Amino acid sequence: MPKFAAWDDTAAHELIEARKAMPGALLPILHALQERFGYVDASIVISFYHDFRDHPPGEHVVKLCRAEACQAMGNERLIDHAKRRLGVDFHETTADGRFSLEAVYCLGNCACAPALTIDNKVYGRIDPARLDQLLDDAGKRP
Ligand code: FES
């Protein structure tokens, strides 16, 4: 059973209509669309905000922190390893659709840098071996 509904213009417009009178409605609308469909269709303008996707994500989303504390703790080595291991660059999804790789700029976990999230769960003090273990574990989940 898919986590997200297939994109549907009618359902999308219903979500928009239900929220458009809210103060500051844009972000609640974009969040609602992404929660329902897993992404915001390119027909909706989202290019200004990097946390919204314009295509469906992989089954598991890996976000590597690229901000200062994680840089100081060697995140570039981790990023290189993740790209090699998954065979994708940032903003790409593996050919089998299992993983999407994204960059993020601080997860509020600086004391445990380098940090990442997999499916929105935060992990810290990550090295390549631990990353491999986390990806193996995530790959076993549906
Ligand atoms: S800089 Fe990476 S978690 Fe804050």
XYZ file of C-alpha atoms and ligand atoms in Angstrom:
146
model
C 0.000 0.000 0.000
C 1.591 3.333 -1.051
C 2.290 5.926 1.633
C 0.943 8.724 -0.555
C -2.013 9.202 -2.865
C -1.344 9.646 -6.588
C -1.440 13.307 -7.631
C -5.011 14.407 -8.317
C -5.764 17.985 -9.429
C -9.305 17.885 -8.027
C -8.185 16.664 -4.613
C -5.322 19.190 -4.646
C -7.710 22.040 -5.362
C -10.009 20.858 -2.554
C -7.046 21.020 -0.136
C -6.212 24.510 -1.396
C -9.821 25.747 -1.182
C -10.135 24.493 2.398
C -7.087 26.523 3.478
C -6.905 29.560 1.226
C -8.687 31.906 3.668
C -6.260 31.092 6.497
C -3.809 33.839 7.509
C -0.463 32.879 5.957
C -2.142 30.123 3.950
C 0.712 29.288 1.572
C 2.783 27.056 3.829
C -0.210 25.180 5.309
C -1.395 24.539 1.721
C 2.024 23.296 0.564
C 2.410 21.098 3.638
C -1.076 19.646 3.148
C -0.329 18.861 -0.505
C 2.972 17.199 0.344
C 1.413 15.205 3.201
C -1.320 13.884 0.877
C 0.727 13.255 -2.265
C 4.334 13.048 -1.018
C 5.322 16.027 -3.169
C 3.955 19.252 -4.639
C 3.328 18.955 -8.375
C 5.438 21.195 -10.618
C 2.248 22.929 -11.701
C 2.222 24.527 -8.240
C 4.988 27.111 -7.740
C 7.430 25.778 -5.126
C 10.856 26.700 -6.396
C 11.370 29.320 -3.697
C 11.418 26.805 -0.850
C 13.878 23.919 -0.938
C 12.010 21.704 1.529
C 9.241 21.033 -0.996
C 9.738 18.512 -3.785
C 8.550 18.818 -7.368
C 8.614 15.052 -7.923
C 7.692 12.012 -5.845
C 10.362 10.921 -3.342
C 11.917 7.498 -2.993
C 10.535 5.122 -0.396
C 13.131 6.398 2.104
C 14.412 9.969 2.270
C 17.957 10.527 3.533
C 18.852 14.114 4.436
C 22.489 14.908 5.152
C 23.302 18.047 7.112
C 25.638 20.436 5.305
C 25.722 23.237 7.883
C 28.764 24.478 9.810
C 28.931 22.152 12.829
C 28.554 19.098 10.612
C 31.149 20.491 8.192
C 33.575 20.890 11.095
C 33.019 17.238 12.011
C 33.762 15.853 8.562
C 30.411 15.678 6.819
C 32.026 15.952 3.357
C 33.488 12.468 3.783
C 30.042 11.245 4.795
C 28.389 12.985 1.851
C 30.888 11.468 -0.604
C 30.272 8.048 0.915
C 26.467 8.413 0.722
C 26.606 9.515 -2.917
C 28.865 6.589 -3.849
C 26.854 4.062 -1.845
C 23.508 5.156 -3.308
C 24.831 6.084 -6.748
C 22.960 9.399 -6.735
C 23.641 13.081 -6.112
C 21.573 15.414 -3.959
C 17.972 15.836 -5.174
C 18.078 12.448 -6.897
C 16.451 9.083 -6.242
C 18.058 5.683 -6.703
C 17.066 3.829 -9.866
C 15.102 1.290 -7.813
C 13.123 4.076 -6.139
C 14.229 3.034 -2.658
C 16.200 6.128 -1.538
C 16.193 9.858 -2.195
C 19.207 11.898 -1.116
C 18.714 15.472 0.026
C 20.751 18.186 1.721
C 19.573 19.972 4.838
C 21.068 22.917 6.693
C 21.107 22.149 10.423
C 18.933 19.595 12.132
C 19.362 21.108 15.598
C 21.634 18.191 16.447
C 24.938 20.055 16.175
C 26.355 18.611 19.414
C 26.161 15.185 17.789
C 27.539 16.189 14.377
C 27.721 14.980 11.741
C 23.997 14.426 11.639
C 21.387 13.172 9.209
C 17.793 12.067 9.043
C 16.321 8.983 7.485
C 12.545 9.201 7.076
C 12.524 12.215 9.437
C 14.308 10.400 12.295
C 17.451 12.231 13.425
C 20.739 10.378 13.900
C 24.040 11.803 15.133
C 27.759 11.059 15.250
C 27.487 9.344 11.900
C 30.485 7.858 10.127
C 30.426 5.894 6.853
C 30.093 2.525 8.625
C 27.117 3.757 10.676
C 25.558 5.273 7.563
C 25.852 1.903 5.800
C 24.178 0.235 8.768
C 21.330 2.774 8.833
C 20.780 2.420 5.073
C 20.775 -1.370 5.371
C 18.210 -1.148 8.177
C 16.031 1.350 6.277
C 16.234 -0.792 3.134
C 14.643 -3.679 5.039
C 11.641 -1.547 6.007
C 8.726 -1.211 3.593
S 25.024 21.839 11.789
Fe 24.403 19.810 11.375
S 22.898 19.463 12.897
Fe 23.428 21.545 13.202
